[in-house]
Every structure is written in C-alpha cells, then in structure tokens.
Amino acid sequence: MKTRIYGIRNCDTMKKAFAWLEANGIAYEFHDYKKGGVPPGKLKEWAGKAGWEKLANTRGPTWRKIPEAGRENLTEARMLALLEEHTSAIRRPIVEAGAKLLVGFDEGKFAEAFRSAIR
C-alpha cells in the first residue's frame, strides 16, 4: 500500500503523524502545501471521500484570519475555494493510504488503517 501524507512540515500535528508512521515502519511520501500547493483536484477528491466539512481546520489561526463574511454560508464549492487559497487552513495531516483517507491525526485510526502494514 502506497502512503502519501499531505500537510505542512513544521506543524506539530504533522510531526506527531510523521513520528507515528516512522515508529511503526510505514514508508510514506510527503507533499508540503507551503512548497507545492494542493495538487489539482485533490480537495474535490478528498471532499468526496471524507466530506468537505471535515477538510477545514476551523480552530486554527489561519481560519480565524479569514474574514467572517468569507466563512459564512459555506457550500462545498466555496469551502474548497477558500482552502485552495488558504492552504494552511486545511486540516492536517491528510493521509492517502491505498483506498483509505485519514483526515487529522488520531493514533487509534492510524493503527486501524495501517494494521496490516505495522511491523
């Protein structure tokens, strides 16, 4: 199973996810939003799998800096456009593990998703 993790390298939650993957012998590729942006079509793909509401880190400082008018009456299209523009507001990490998609770091969900790959 090929694993790809998306986020921002210096984020504390990302560091926890990296540490967990490494401690459990899970090889992964990393895509940094700060350096490469969000790959075209990924937000729409993730929204289809996890729900667009789960993709935003609404508790983070980037979200709070977005004018309130921009955060009101959100639809999927408006949310995805906001996240495309403000990549730091995307919840981290987003992990593609084969057909599975993990949004955010939860040790139990990681253990379940990678059960067959943990050494």
PDB file of C-alpha atoms in Angstrom, residues 13-14 16-17 20-21 24 91-95 102-114:
ATOM      1  CA  THR A  13       0.270  17.595  14.437  1.00  0.00           C
ATOM      2  CA  MET A  14       2.227  16.681  11.319  1.00  0.00           C
ATOM      3  CA  LYS A  16       3.152  13.520  15.550  1.00  0.00           C
ATOM      4  CA  ALA A  17       1.920  11.804  12.394  1.00  0.00           C
ATOM      5  CA  TRP A  20       3.910   7.574  14.399  1.00  0.00           C
ATOM      6  CA  LEU A  21       4.434   6.411  10.808  1.00  0.00           C
ATOM      7  CA  ASN A  24       5.602   1.783  13.012  1.00  0.00           C
ATOM      8  CA  ARG A  91      -6.845  20.126   8.460  1.00  0.00           C
ATOM      9  CA  ARG A  92      -3.603  18.220   8.924  1.00  0.00           C
ATOM     10  CA  PRO A  93      -2.488  15.683   8.119  1.00  0.00           C
ATOM     11  CA  ILE A  94      -4.399  14.246   5.208  1.00  0.00           C
ATOM     12  CA  VAL A  95      -3.157  10.740   4.548  1.00  0.00           C
ATOM     13  CA  LEU A 102      -7.359   9.786   7.037  1.00  0.00           C
ATOM     14  CA  VAL A 103      -8.092  13.408   7.926  1.00  0.00           C
ATOM     15  CA  GLY A 104      -6.346  14.655  11.051  1.00  0.00           C
ATOM     16  CA  PHE A 105      -4.122  12.665  13.376  1.00  0.00           C
ATOM     17  CA  ASP A 106      -5.785  10.090  15.592  1.00  0.00           C
ATOM     18  CA  GLU A 107      -3.480   7.335  16.811  1.00  0.00           C
ATOM     19  CA  GLY A 108      -6.299   4.782  17.003  1.00  0.00           C
ATOM     20  CA  LYS A 109      -7.479   5.479  13.457  1.00  0.00           C
ATOM     21  CA  PHE A 110      -3.903   5.325  12.181  1.00  0.00           C
ATOM     22  CA  ALA A 111      -3.384   1.971  13.924  1.00  0.00           C
ATOM     23  CA  GLU A 112      -6.597   0.621  12.408  1.00  0.00           C
ATOM     24  CA  ALA A 113      -5.796   1.886   8.905  1.00  0.00           C
ATOM     25  CA  PHE A 114      -2.250   0.511   8.935  1.00  0.00           C
TER      26      PHE A 114
END
